[in-house]
PDB file of C-alpha atoms in Angstrom:
ATOM      1  CA  MET A   1       0.281 134.422 -48.861  1.00 49.00           C
ATOM      2  CA  THR A   2       0.026 131.638 -51.463  1.00 56.00           C
ATOM      3  CA  ASP A   3       4.079 130.402 -51.390  1.00 58.00           C
ATOM      4  CA  THR A   4       3.756 130.685 -47.671  1.00 61.00           C
ATOM      5  CA  ALA A   5       0.400 128.363 -47.971  1.00 54.00           C
ATOM      6  CA  LEU A   6       1.817 126.050 -50.189  1.00 49.00           C
ATOM      7  CA  GLN A   7       5.220 125.477 -47.766  1.00 57.00           C
ATOM      8  CA  ALA A   8       3.009 124.776 -44.244  1.00 54.00           C
ATOM      9  CA  GLY A   9       0.857 122.258 -46.617  1.00 56.00           C
ATOM     10  CA  SER A  10       4.846 120.927 -47.637  1.00 57.00           C
ATOM     11  CA  ARG A  11       5.705 121.345 -43.935  1.00 58.00           C
ATOM     12  CA  ALA A  12       2.545 119.461 -42.599  1.00 55.00           C
ATOM     13  CA  SER A  13       2.565 116.417 -45.383  1.00 59.00           C
ATOM     14  CA  GLY A  14       6.325 115.848 -44.902  1.00 57.00           C
ATOM     15  CA  GLY A  15       5.246 115.765 -40.792  1.00 62.00           C
ATOM     16  CA  SER A  16       2.716 113.186 -41.701  1.00 74.00           C
ATOM     17  CA  GLN A  17       4.494 111.756 -44.294  1.00 78.00           C
ATOM     18  CA  ALA A  18       7.777 110.889 -40.853  1.00 77.00           C
ATOM     19  CA  LYS A  19       5.046 109.752 -38.674  1.00 80.00           C
ATOM     20  CA  ARG A  20       3.294 107.354 -40.960  1.00 82.00           C
ATOM     21  CA  GLN A  21       7.542 106.262 -41.551  1.00 85.00           C
ATOM     22  CA  ILE A  22       8.032 105.488 -37.705  1.00 84.00           C
ATOM     23  CA  VAL A  23       4.289 104.046 -37.289  1.00 83.00           C
ATOM     24  CA  MET A  24       5.341 101.449 -40.558  1.00 87.00           C
ATOM     25  CA  ASP A  25       9.416 101.271 -38.462  1.00 86.00           C
ATOM     26  CA  ARG A  26       8.050 100.664 -35.430  1.00 88.00           C
ATOM     27  CA  ALA A  27       4.954  97.731 -36.784  1.00 88.00           C
ATOM     28  CA  PHE A  28       7.553  96.681 -38.556  1.00 89.00           C
ATOM     29  CA  GLN A  29      10.568  96.088 -35.182  1.00 90.00           C
ATOM     30  CA  SER A  30       7.650  94.570 -33.254  1.00 89.00           C
ATOM     31  CA  ALA A  31       6.532  91.928 -35.436  1.00 90.00           C
ATOM     32  CA  THR A  32      10.155  90.634 -36.371  1.00 91.00           C
ATOM     33  CA  ALA A  33      10.700  90.746 -32.392  1.00 91.00           C
ATOM     34  CA  PHE A  34       7.559  88.657 -32.019  1.00 92.00           C
ATOM     35  CA  PHE A  35       8.672  86.214 -34.825  1.00 91.00           C
ATOM     36  CA  ALA A  36      11.887  85.804 -33.152  1.00 90.00           C
ATOM     37  CA  PHE A  37      10.593  85.499 -29.989  1.00 92.00           C
ATOM     38  CA  LEU A  38       8.114  83.219 -30.772  1.00 93.00           C
ATOM     39  CA  VAL A  39      10.602  80.708 -32.612  1.00 90.00           C
ATOM     40  CA  LEU A  40      12.091  80.728 -29.355  1.00 90.00           C
ATOM     41  CA  VAL A  41       8.584  79.430 -27.591  1.00 93.00           C
ATOM     42  CA  ILE A  42       7.620  77.166 -29.829  1.00 93.00           C
ATOM     43  CA  LEU A  43      11.455  75.356 -28.869  1.00 89.00           C
ATOM     44  CA  GLY A  44      10.633  76.270 -25.355  1.00 90.00           C
ATOM     45  CA  GLY A  45       7.539  74.208 -26.056  1.00 91.00           C
ATOM     46  CA  VAL A  46       9.291  71.058 -27.391  1.00 91.00           C
ATOM     47  CA  PHE A  47      11.901  71.078 -25.213  1.00 91.00           C
ATOM     48  CA  VAL A  48       9.154  70.886 -22.124  1.00 93.00           C
ATOM     49  CA  SER A  49       6.459  68.395 -23.790  1.00 92.00           C
ATOM     50  CA  LEU A  50      10.022  65.843 -24.656  1.00 92.00           C
ATOM     51  CA  VAL A  51      10.969  66.384 -21.200  1.00 92.00           C
ATOM     52  CA  MET A  52       7.171  65.830 -19.597  1.00 93.00           C
ATOM     53  CA  GLY A  53       6.872  62.628 -21.555  1.00 91.00           C
ATOM     54  CA  ALA A  54      10.111  61.479 -20.828  1.00 91.00           C
ATOM     55  CA  LEU A  55       9.690  61.736 -16.992  1.00 92.00           C
ATOM     56  CA  PRO A  56       8.328  58.272 -16.600  1.00 91.00           C
ATOM     57  CA  ALA A  57      11.157  56.311 -18.282  1.00 91.00           C
ATOM     58  CA  LEU A  58      13.370  58.996 -16.161  1.00 90.00           C
ATOM     59  CA  SER A  59      12.381  58.328 -13.359  1.00 91.00           C
ATOM     60  CA  THR A  60      12.392  54.442 -13.197  1.00 90.00           C
ATOM     61  CA  PHE A  61      15.602  53.894 -15.251  1.00 89.00           C
ATOM     62  CA  GLY A  62      17.145  57.486 -14.488  1.00 86.00           C
ATOM     63  CA  PHE A  63      20.419  57.976 -15.917  1.00 86.00           C
ATOM     64  CA  SER A  64      20.863  53.926 -17.045  1.00 88.00           C
ATOM     65  CA  PHE A  65      18.687  54.602 -19.123  1.00 89.00           C
ATOM     66  CA  ALA A  66      21.020  56.110 -21.609  1.00 87.00           C
ATOM     67  CA  TYR A  67      23.786  53.036 -21.443  1.00 86.00           C
ATOM     68  CA  MET A  68      21.841  50.230 -21.526  1.00 89.00           C
ATOM     69  CA  GLN A  69      20.979  48.194 -24.455  1.00 88.00           C
ATOM     70  CA  VAL A  70      18.449  45.820 -23.826  1.00 89.00           C
ATOM     71  CA  TRP A  71      15.369  46.448 -25.381  1.00 90.00           C
ATOM     72  CA  ASN A  72      11.959  44.130 -24.161  1.00 88.00           C
ATOM     73  CA  PRO A  73       8.611  45.435 -24.524  1.00 88.00           C
ATOM     74  CA  VAL A  74       7.771  42.501 -23.157  1.00 87.00           C
ATOM     75  CA  THR A  75       9.478  42.881 -19.554  1.00 87.00           C
ATOM     76  CA  GLU A  76       9.279  46.784 -19.775  1.00 87.00           C
ATOM     77  CA  LYS A  77      12.734  46.720 -19.899  1.00 90.00           C
ATOM     78  CA  PHE A  78      14.465  50.143 -21.841  1.00 91.00           C
ATOM     79  CA  GLY A  79      17.761  51.271 -22.715  1.00 89.00           C
ATOM     80  CA  ALA A  80      17.955  53.438 -25.302  1.00 90.00           C
ATOM     81  CA  LEU A  81      22.208  53.120 -26.011  1.00 92.00           C
ATOM     82  CA  ALA A  82      21.721  50.582 -29.687  1.00 92.00           C
ATOM     83  CA  PRO A  83      19.639  53.724 -30.339  1.00 93.00           C
ATOM     84  CA  ILE A  84      22.576  56.226 -29.911  1.00 93.00           C
ATOM     85  CA  TYR A  85      25.032  54.770 -31.078  1.00 93.00           C
ATOM     86  CA  GLY A  86      23.288  53.324 -34.850  1.00 93.00           C
ATOM     87  CA  THR A  87      22.347  57.592 -34.451  1.00 93.00           C
ATOM     88  CA  VAL A  88      26.290  58.491 -34.100  1.00 92.00           C
ATOM     89  CA  MET A  89      27.789  56.056 -36.149  1.00 93.00           C
ATOM     90  CA  THR A  90      25.157  56.424 -39.541  1.00 94.00           C
ATOM     91  CA  ALA A  91      26.066  60.113 -39.513  1.00 93.00           C
ATOM     92  CA  LEU A  92      30.093  59.606 -39.182  1.00 93.00           C
ATOM     93  CA  ILE A  93      29.476  57.046 -41.649  1.00 94.00           C
ATOM     94  CA  ALA A  94      27.376  60.048 -43.735  1.00 94.00           C
ATOM     95  CA  MET A  95      29.227  62.687 -43.504  1.00 93.00           C
ATOM     96  CA  ALA A  96      33.009  60.639 -44.152  1.00 93.00           C
ATOM     97  CA  VAL A  97      31.210  59.610 -46.802  1.00 92.00           C
ATOM     98  CA  GLY A  98      29.565  63.189 -48.010  1.00 92.00           C
ATOM     99  CA  ILE A  99      31.662  65.387 -46.993  1.00 93.00           C
ATOM    100  CA  PRO A 100      34.559  64.969 -49.384  1.00 94.00           C
ATOM    101  CA  ILE A 101      32.359  64.305 -52.393  1.00 93.00           C
ATOM    102  CA  SER A 102      30.261  67.433 -51.649  1.00 92.00           C
ATOM    103  CA  PHE A 103      33.620  69.153 -51.737  1.00 93.00           C
ATOM    104  CA  GLY A 104      35.468  67.745 -54.648  1.00 92.00           C
ATOM    105  CA  ILE A 105      31.873  68.634 -56.435  1.00 92.00           C
ATOM    106  CA  ALA A 106      32.153  72.068 -55.388  1.00 92.00           C
ATOM    107  CA  VAL A 107      35.056  72.858 -56.102  1.00 91.00           C
ATOM    108  CA  PHE A 108      34.872  71.539 -59.668  1.00 92.00           C
ATOM    109  CA  LEU A 109      31.280  73.673 -59.984  1.00 90.00           C
ATOM    110  CA  THR A 110      33.348  76.560 -59.079  1.00 89.00           C
ATOM    111  CA  GLU A 111      37.108  76.582 -60.315  1.00 86.00           C
ATOM    112  CA  LEU A 112      37.292  73.809 -62.704  1.00 86.00           C
ATOM    113  CA  ALA A 113      34.029  72.528 -65.056  1.00 85.00           C
ATOM    114  CA  PRO A 114      33.276  74.577 -68.479  1.00 88.00           C
ATOM    115  CA  PRO A 115      29.818  76.238 -68.306  1.00 85.00           C
ATOM    116  CA  TRP A 116      28.258  74.312 -70.760  1.00 86.00           C
ATOM    117  CA  LEU A 117      28.862  71.191 -68.483  1.00 87.00           C
ATOM    118  CA  LYS A 118      28.034  73.989 -65.053  1.00 86.00           C
ATOM    119  CA  GLY A 119      24.065  74.423 -65.489  1.00 84.00           C
ATOM    120  CA  PRO A 120      23.319  70.687 -66.125  1.00 88.00           C
ATOM    121  CA  VAL A 121      25.719  69.189 -63.519  1.00 88.00           C
ATOM    122  CA  SER A 122      24.409  71.889 -60.657  1.00 85.00           C
ATOM    123  CA  THR A 123      20.680  70.638 -61.218  1.00 87.00           C
ATOM    124  CA  GLY A 124      21.058  67.750 -61.159  1.00 86.00           C
ATOM    125  CA  ILE A 125      22.248  68.633 -57.972  1.00 85.00           C
ATOM    126  CA  GLU A 126      19.318  70.541 -56.703  1.00 83.00           C
ATOM    127  CA  LEU A 127      17.143  67.427 -58.295  1.00 86.00           C
ATOM    128  CA  LEU A 128      18.182  64.997 -56.096  1.00 86.00           C
ATOM    129  CA  ALA A 129      17.930  67.583 -52.709  1.00 82.00           C
ATOM    130  CA  GLY A 130      14.040  67.325 -53.741  1.00 84.00           C
ATOM    131  CA  ILE A 131      14.039  63.678 -53.746  1.00 87.00           C
ATOM    132  CA  PRO A 132      11.697  62.186 -50.956  1.00 89.00           C
ATOM    133  CA  SER A 133      13.508  60.190 -48.077  1.00 89.00           C
ATOM    134  CA  ILE A 134      11.188  57.399 -48.492  1.00 90.00           C
ATOM    135  CA  ILE A 135      12.156  56.493 -52.615  1.00 92.00           C
ATOM    136  CA  TYR A 136      16.346  57.187 -51.311  1.00 92.00           C
ATOM    137  CA  GLY A 137      15.154  54.202 -48.698  1.00 91.00           C
ATOM    138  CA  ILE A 138      13.024  51.743 -51.533  1.00 93.00           C
ATOM    139  CA  TRP A 139      15.708  52.740 -53.752  1.00 93.00           C
ATOM    140  CA  GLY A 140      18.298  50.921 -50.794  1.00 92.00           C
ATOM    141  CA  LEU A 141      16.616  48.554 -49.213  1.00 91.00           C
ATOM    142  CA  PHE A 142      15.961  46.720 -53.735  1.00 93.00           C
ATOM    143  CA  VAL A 143      18.131  48.577 -55.681  1.00 92.00           C
ATOM    144  CA  PHE A 144      21.403  49.492 -52.872  1.00 92.00           C
ATOM    145  CA  ALA A 145      21.436  47.067 -50.462  1.00 91.00           C
ATOM    146  CA  PRO A 146      21.524  43.608 -53.083  1.00 92.00           C
ATOM    147  CA  ILE A 147      24.043  44.827 -54.970  1.00 91.00           C
ATOM    148  CA  PHE A 148      25.937  45.859 -51.488  1.00 89.00           C
ATOM    149  CA  GLN A 149      25.862  42.238 -50.619  1.00 89.00           C
ATOM    150  CA  GLN A 150      27.461  40.789 -53.849  1.00 90.00           C
ATOM    151  CA  THR A 151      30.019  42.550 -54.613  1.00 88.00           C
ATOM    152  CA  LEU A 152      31.382  45.437 -52.346  1.00 87.00           C
ATOM    153  CA  GLN A 153      30.414  44.655 -48.444  1.00 87.00           C
ATOM    154  CA  PRO A 154      32.432  40.922 -49.518  1.00 87.00           C
ATOM    155  CA  PHE A 155      35.604  42.826 -50.639  1.00 88.00           C
ATOM    156  CA  LEU A 156      35.789  44.821 -47.521  1.00 86.00           C
ATOM    157  CA  ILE A 157      35.002  41.887 -45.867  1.00 85.00           C
ATOM    158  CA  ASP A 158      38.241  40.248 -46.982  1.00 85.00           C
ATOM    159  CA  THR A 159      40.504  42.785 -47.840  1.00 85.00           C
ATOM    160  CA  VAL A 160      39.826  46.324 -45.200  1.00 83.00           C
ATOM    161  CA  GLY A 161      38.055  43.325 -42.530  1.00 79.00           C
ATOM    162  CA  GLN A 162      41.593  40.899 -43.003  1.00 82.00           C
ATOM    163  CA  LEU A 163      43.530  45.092 -41.534  1.00 81.00           C
ATOM    164  CA  PRO A 164      45.030  43.637 -37.543  1.00 81.00           C
ATOM    165  CA  LEU A 165      43.199  46.663 -35.729  1.00 78.00           C
ATOM    166  CA  ILE A 166      40.160  48.382 -38.313  1.00 79.00           C
ATOM    167  CA  GLY A 167      39.074  44.255 -39.253  1.00 79.00           C
ATOM    168  CA  HIS A 168      36.857  43.528 -37.331  1.00 81.00           C
ATOM    169  CA  ILE A 169      34.583  46.756 -37.976  1.00 85.00           C
ATOM    170  CA  PHE A 170      34.384  45.362 -41.238  1.00 84.00           C
ATOM    171  CA  ALA A 171      33.927  41.616 -40.475  1.00 81.00           C
ATOM    172  CA  GLY A 172      31.269  39.507 -40.983  1.00 78.00           C
ATOM    173  CA  PRO A 173      27.842  37.565 -42.328  1.00 83.00           C
ATOM    174  CA  PRO A 174      27.604  39.989 -45.938  1.00 84.00           C
ATOM    175  CA  TYR A 175      23.720  40.812 -44.873  1.00 84.00           C
ATOM    176  CA  GLY A 176      23.392  44.054 -47.599  1.00 87.00           C
ATOM    177  CA  ILE A 177      21.813  45.552 -44.880  1.00 89.00           C
ATOM    178  CA  GLY A 178      22.654  47.571 -41.720  1.00 90.00           C
ATOM    179  CA  ILE A 179      24.333  50.091 -40.039  1.00 92.00           C
ATOM    180  CA  PHE A 180      27.254  50.492 -42.883  1.00 92.00           C
ATOM    181  CA  THR A 181      24.589  50.981 -46.078  1.00 93.00           C
ATOM    182  CA  ALA A 182      22.149  52.797 -43.749  1.00 94.00           C
ATOM    183  CA  GLY A 183      25.117  54.885 -43.757  1.00 93.00           C
ATOM    184  CA  LEU A 184      26.243  55.044 -46.858  1.00 93.00           C
ATOM    185  CA  ILE A 185      22.856  56.211 -47.998  1.00 94.00           C
ATOM    186  CA  LEU A 186      22.600  58.940 -45.837  1.00 93.00           C
ATOM    187  CA  GLY A 187      26.101  60.113 -47.098  1.00 92.00           C
ATOM    188  CA  ILE A 188      24.194  59.986 -50.642  1.00 92.00           C
ATOM    189  CA  MET A 189      20.583  61.730 -49.133  1.00 92.00           C
ATOM    190  CA  VAL A 190      23.356  65.035 -47.600  1.00 91.00           C
ATOM    191  CA  LEU A 191      25.553  65.008 -50.495  1.00 91.00           C
ATOM    192  CA  PRO A 192      23.380  67.571 -52.128  1.00 90.00           C
ATOM    193  CA  PHE A 193      22.748  69.905 -49.886  1.00 89.00           C
ATOM    194  CA  ILE A 194      26.424  70.317 -48.784  1.00 92.00           C
ATOM    195  CA  THR A 195      26.948  70.614 -52.115  1.00 92.00           C
ATOM    196  CA  ALA A 196      25.395  73.352 -53.410  1.00 89.00           C
ATOM    197  CA  ILE A 197      25.692  75.219 -49.903  1.00 89.00           C
ATOM    198  CA  MET A 198      29.345  74.501 -50.574  1.00 91.00           C
ATOM    199  CA  ARG A 199      29.146  75.521 -54.341  1.00 90.00           C
ATOM    200  CA  ASP A 200      27.343  79.426 -53.052  1.00 89.00           C
ATOM    201  CA  VAL A 201      29.834  80.412 -50.299  1.00 90.00           C
ATOM    202  CA  PHE A 202      32.992  79.447 -53.024  1.00 90.00           C
ATOM    203  CA  GLU A 203      30.795  81.528 -55.810  1.00 89.00           C
ATOM    204  CA  THR A 204      31.118  84.600 -53.703  1.00 88.00           C
ATOM    205  CA  VAL A 205      34.649  84.665 -52.836  1.00 88.00           C
ATOM    206  CA  PRO A 206      36.140  88.305 -55.406  1.00 88.00           C
ATOM    207  CA  PRO A 207      37.622  87.142 -58.645  1.00 86.00           C
ATOM    208  CA  MET A 208      39.908  89.282 -58.253  1.00 88.00           C
ATOM    209  CA  VAL A 209      41.109  87.700 -54.727  1.00 86.00           C
ATOM    210  CA  LYS A 210      41.593  84.419 -56.695  1.00 86.00           C
ATOM    211  CA  GLU A 211      43.155  85.571 -59.521  1.00 85.00           C
ATOM    212  CA  SER A 212      45.867  88.035 -57.346  1.00 87.00           C
ATOM    213  CA  ALA A 213      46.315  84.298 -56.150  1.00 85.00           C
ATOM    214  CA  TYR A 214      47.389  82.686 -59.378  1.00 84.00           C
ATOM    215  CA  GLY A 215      48.777  85.706 -61.638  1.00 85.00           C
ATOM    216  CA  LEU A 216      51.692  84.895 -58.698  1.00 82.00           C
ATOM    217  CA  GLY A 217      51.656  80.969 -59.458  1.00 84.00           C
ATOM    218  CA  ALA A 218      49.677  79.375 -57.289  1.00 84.00           C
ATOM    219  CA  THR A 219      47.938  75.788 -58.987  1.00 85.00           C
ATOM    220  CA  THR A 220      44.513  75.612 -58.332  1.00 84.00           C
ATOM    221  CA  TRP A 221      44.565  73.384 -55.383  1.00 87.00           C
ATOM    222  CA  GLU A 222      46.392  75.941 -53.169  1.00 87.00           C
ATOM    223  CA  VAL A 223      43.957  78.835 -53.755  1.00 87.00           C
ATOM    224  CA  VAL A 224      41.190  76.103 -52.780  1.00 88.00           C
ATOM    225  CA  TRP A 225      42.584  75.716 -49.981  1.00 89.00           C
ATOM    226  CA  LYS A 226      44.727  79.079 -48.384  1.00 87.00           C
ATOM    227  CA  VAL A 227      42.261  82.050 -50.786  1.00 88.00           C
ATOM    228  CA  VAL A 228      38.547  79.844 -50.949  1.00 89.00           C
ATOM    229  CA  LEU A 229      38.601  78.264 -47.810  1.00 88.00           C
ATOM    230  CA  PRO A 230      39.744  80.783 -45.317  1.00 85.00           C
ATOM    231  CA  TYR A 231      37.497  82.831 -46.780  1.00 86.00           C
ATOM    232  CA  THR A 232      34.411  80.973 -46.854  1.00 86.00           C
ATOM    233  CA  ARG A 233      34.689  78.713 -44.089  1.00 84.00           C
ATOM    234  CA  VAL A 234      32.063  80.192 -41.940  1.00 82.00           C
ATOM    235  CA  GLY A 235      29.151  79.075 -44.587  1.00 83.00           C
ATOM    236  CA  VAL A 236      31.162  75.332 -45.274  1.00 88.00           C
ATOM    237  CA  ILE A 237      30.755  75.237 -41.727  1.00 86.00           C
ATOM    238  CA  GLY A 238      27.285  75.685 -42.083  1.00 83.00           C
ATOM    239  CA  GLY A 239      26.884  73.298 -44.836  1.00 86.00           C
ATOM    240  CA  ILE A 240      27.951  70.588 -43.096  1.00 89.00           C
ATOM    241  CA  MET A 241      26.226  71.226 -39.941  1.00 86.00           C
ATOM    242  CA  LEU A 242      22.917  70.960 -42.402  1.00 84.00           C
ATOM    243  CA  GLY A 243      24.202  67.568 -43.286  1.00 88.00           C
ATOM    244  CA  LEU A 244      24.605  66.259 -39.994  1.00 89.00           C
ATOM    245  CA  GLY A 245      20.936  67.555 -39.290  1.00 84.00           C
ATOM    246  CA  ARG A 246      20.282  65.774 -42.374  1.00 85.00           C
ATOM    247  CA  ALA A 247      21.756  62.907 -40.785  1.00 89.00           C
ATOM    248  CA  LEU A 248      20.791  62.668 -37.453  1.00 88.00           C
ATOM    249  CA  GLY A 249      17.418  63.352 -38.254  1.00 85.00           C
ATOM    250  CA  GLU A 250      16.773  61.081 -41.038  1.00 86.00           C
ATOM    251  CA  THR A 251      13.925  57.911 -40.867  1.00 86.00           C
ATOM    252  CA  MET A 252      12.508  56.582 -43.597  1.00 88.00           C
ATOM    253  CA  ALA A 253      15.990  56.254 -45.038  1.00 90.00           C
ATOM    254  CA  VAL A 254      17.084  54.358 -42.276  1.00 92.00           C
ATOM    255  CA  THR A 255      14.172  52.643 -40.791  1.00 91.00           C
ATOM    256  CA  PHE A 256      14.720  50.197 -44.462  1.00 92.00           C
ATOM    257  CA  VAL A 257      18.297  49.943 -44.665  1.00 93.00           C
ATOM    258  CA  ILE A 258      19.584  49.076 -41.716  1.00 92.00           C
ATOM    259  CA  GLY A 259      18.157  46.340 -40.762  1.00 88.00           C
ATOM    260  CA  ASN A 260      15.557  47.419 -36.944  1.00 88.00           C
ATOM    261  CA  ALA A 261      17.754  44.818 -34.279  1.00 87.00           C
ATOM    262  CA  HIS A 262      17.657  46.945 -30.903  1.00 87.00           C
ATOM    263  CA  ARG A 263      21.597  45.727 -29.901  1.00 88.00           C
ATOM    264  CA  ILE A 264      24.680  46.396 -31.247  1.00 88.00           C
ATOM    265  CA  GLY A 265      26.613  44.839 -33.533  1.00 83.00           C
ATOM    266  CA  LYS A 266      30.535  43.200 -33.696  1.00 84.00           C
ATOM    267  CA  THR A 267      30.609  44.648 -37.213  1.00 86.00           C
ATOM    268  CA  LEU A 268      29.661  47.816 -38.667  1.00 87.00           C
ATOM    269  CA  MET A 269      28.187  45.294 -41.486  1.00 88.00           C
ATOM    270  CA  ALA A 270      25.337  44.074 -38.578  1.00 88.00           C
ATOM    271  CA  PRO A 271      21.756  45.288 -38.463  1.00 91.00           C
ATOM    272  CA  GLY A 272      20.989  48.189 -36.382  1.00 91.00           C
ATOM    273  CA  THR A 273      18.710  51.050 -35.546  1.00 92.00           C
ATOM    274  CA  THR A 274      18.855  54.743 -34.639  1.00 93.00           C
ATOM    275  CA  ILE A 275      16.720  56.871 -32.275  1.00 92.00           C
ATOM    276  CA  SER A 276      14.093  58.080 -35.373  1.00 91.00           C
ATOM    277  CA  ALA A 277      13.724  54.546 -36.679  1.00 91.00           C
ATOM    278  CA  ALA A 278      12.926  52.910 -33.189  1.00 91.00           C
ATOM    279  CA  ILE A 279      10.155  55.731 -32.762  1.00 91.00           C
ATOM    280  CA  ALA A 280       8.791  55.588 -35.953  1.00 89.00           C
ATOM    281  CA  ASN A 281       9.159  51.512 -36.034  1.00 89.00           C
ATOM    282  CA  GLU A 282       7.637  51.384 -32.709  1.00 89.00           C
ATOM    283  CA  PHE A 283       5.560  54.488 -31.500  1.00 85.00           C
ATOM    284  CA  ASN A 284       2.331  53.198 -33.109  1.00 83.00           C
ATOM    285  CA  GLU A 285       2.860  49.905 -31.518  1.00 84.00           C
ATOM    286  CA  ALA A 286       3.894  51.201 -27.826  1.00 82.00           C
ATOM    287  CA  VAL A 287       1.134  49.652 -25.116  1.00 84.00           C
ATOM    288  CA  GLY A 288       1.222  51.067 -21.849  1.00 84.00           C
ATOM    289  CA  GLU A 289       2.905  54.654 -20.363  1.00 88.00           C
ATOM    290  CA  LEU A 290       6.658  53.098 -19.360  1.00 91.00           C
ATOM    291  CA  TYR A 291       6.785  52.887 -23.287  1.00 91.00           C
ATOM    292  CA  ILE A 292       5.538  55.754 -24.593  1.00 92.00           C
ATOM    293  CA  SER A 293       7.480  57.011 -22.167  1.00 92.00           C
ATOM    294  CA  SER A 294      10.504  55.541 -23.167  1.00 92.00           C
ATOM    295  CA  LEU A 295      10.193  56.706 -27.231  1.00 92.00           C
ATOM    296  CA  ILE A 296       9.708  59.680 -25.928  1.00 93.00           C
ATOM    297  CA  ALA A 297      13.131  60.218 -24.081  1.00 93.00           C
ATOM    298  CA  LEU A 298      14.558  58.739 -26.878  1.00 93.00           C
ATOM    299  CA  GLY A 299      13.103  61.760 -28.919  1.00 92.00           C
ATOM    300  CA  LEU A 300      14.476  64.055 -26.115  1.00 93.00           C
ATOM    301  CA  ILE A 301      18.159  62.558 -26.546  1.00 93.00           C
ATOM    302  CA  LEU A 302      18.486  62.823 -30.092  1.00 92.00           C
ATOM    303  CA  PHE A 303      16.900  66.156 -29.075  1.00 91.00           C
ATOM    304  CA  PHE A 304      19.972  67.121 -26.888  1.00 90.00           C
ATOM    305  CA  ILE A 305      22.537  65.800 -29.443  1.00 90.00           C
ATOM    306  CA  THR A 306      21.437  67.934 -32.465  1.00 87.00           C
ATOM    307  CA  PHE A 307      21.329  70.820 -29.447  1.00 86.00           C
ATOM    308  CA  ALA A 308      24.969  69.682 -28.174  1.00 86.00           C
ATOM    309  CA  VAL A 309      26.046  69.406 -32.598  1.00 84.00           C
ATOM    310  CA  LEU A 310      25.121  72.639 -32.986  1.00 81.00           C
ATOM    311  CA  ALA A 311      26.938  74.527 -29.619  1.00 83.00           C
ATOM    312  CA  ILE A 312      29.609  72.129 -30.855  1.00 82.00           C
ATOM    313  CA  ALA A 313      29.531  73.975 -34.527  1.00 79.00           C
ATOM    314  CA  LYS A 314      29.146  77.107 -33.182  1.00 79.00           C
ATOM    315  CA  ILE A 315      31.755  77.925 -30.806  1.00 82.00           C
ATOM    316  CA  MET A 316      34.044  76.357 -33.533  1.00 78.00           C
ATOM    317  CA  LEU A 317      33.191  79.199 -35.315  1.00 76.00           C
ATOM    318  CA  MET A 318      33.519  81.721 -32.830  1.00 78.00           C
ATOM    319  CA  ARG A 319      37.450  80.143 -32.151  1.00 77.00           C
ATOM    320  CA  MET A 320      38.033  80.558 -35.607  1.00 72.00           C
ATOM    321  CA  GLN A 321      36.416  83.916 -36.136  1.00 71.00           C
ATOM    322  CA  LYS A 322      38.327  84.723 -33.054  1.00 73.00           C
ATOM    323  CA  ARG A 323      42.202  83.579 -34.885  1.00 69.00           C
ATOM    324  CA  ALA A 324      41.352  84.804 -37.699  1.00 62.00           C
ATOM    325  CA  GLY A 325      41.109  88.812 -36.464  1.00 59.00           C
ATOM    326  CA  GLY A 326      44.043  87.910 -34.197  1.00 49.00           C
TER     327      GLY A 326
END
């Protein structure tokens, strides 16, 4: 009787424990589903708020708002072409600077660096990511821009600026500040983010795979290009997209060094503006419904640009995965 009672008690205890686990599992699933749904709600709320705020400007200017360059608060004529141009160009310059350097640093840290050097360099890269953007802006305005104006900018104007097809892009007086300067600062800012992700995903490659390639006579470059990159392409593209998102939405650092001029210059050396810089500079001083609505419409355009970039990246990843599976 005693053994039977113990077995019955054990079964009852086990049954109650199983019920508790089922309840906890369902509660966990419900909580995670709620948080996932909450992200969509917040995203939808941001989109609806931007659309509602931008309606007066969009109803007044229509689609011409996206391709008009004029920006005159006095006459209430607003166009987003100059900020869109500045946003895209500074982001492209940042990617052109940040991606190759980040890739080189990540390869050096994972394949070539001695152990005593790998730790300090990795720590330095991570510390760069923690510097506030306004510090980059102050450094860019008071340190980098004067040096750039006196040395590198005249060199580019005298050399690259004299070439037949692309020379006009680097022509003009050396202002020090401008779209090209802002792009270089952004390139420095996105570098630690892209580098850290590339380094981490490169380290996930199984050592046996790389050792097999080396055993077959492959060089370090061949191992990186034909083994490491194909194995980590999803993570690498994700890191690049993270850096591109940072470059598209950066505000304070760009505001300090871009010149904040609502026009499209004939050269990258000329001052310009970006969507985020225009909003930061003018929102507090905006007077009138149409002026405020035009600034909110700029935010809506930036939202669409970011969404388009992420969608293109997702499509690229899907095609790469499909091709690899095939």
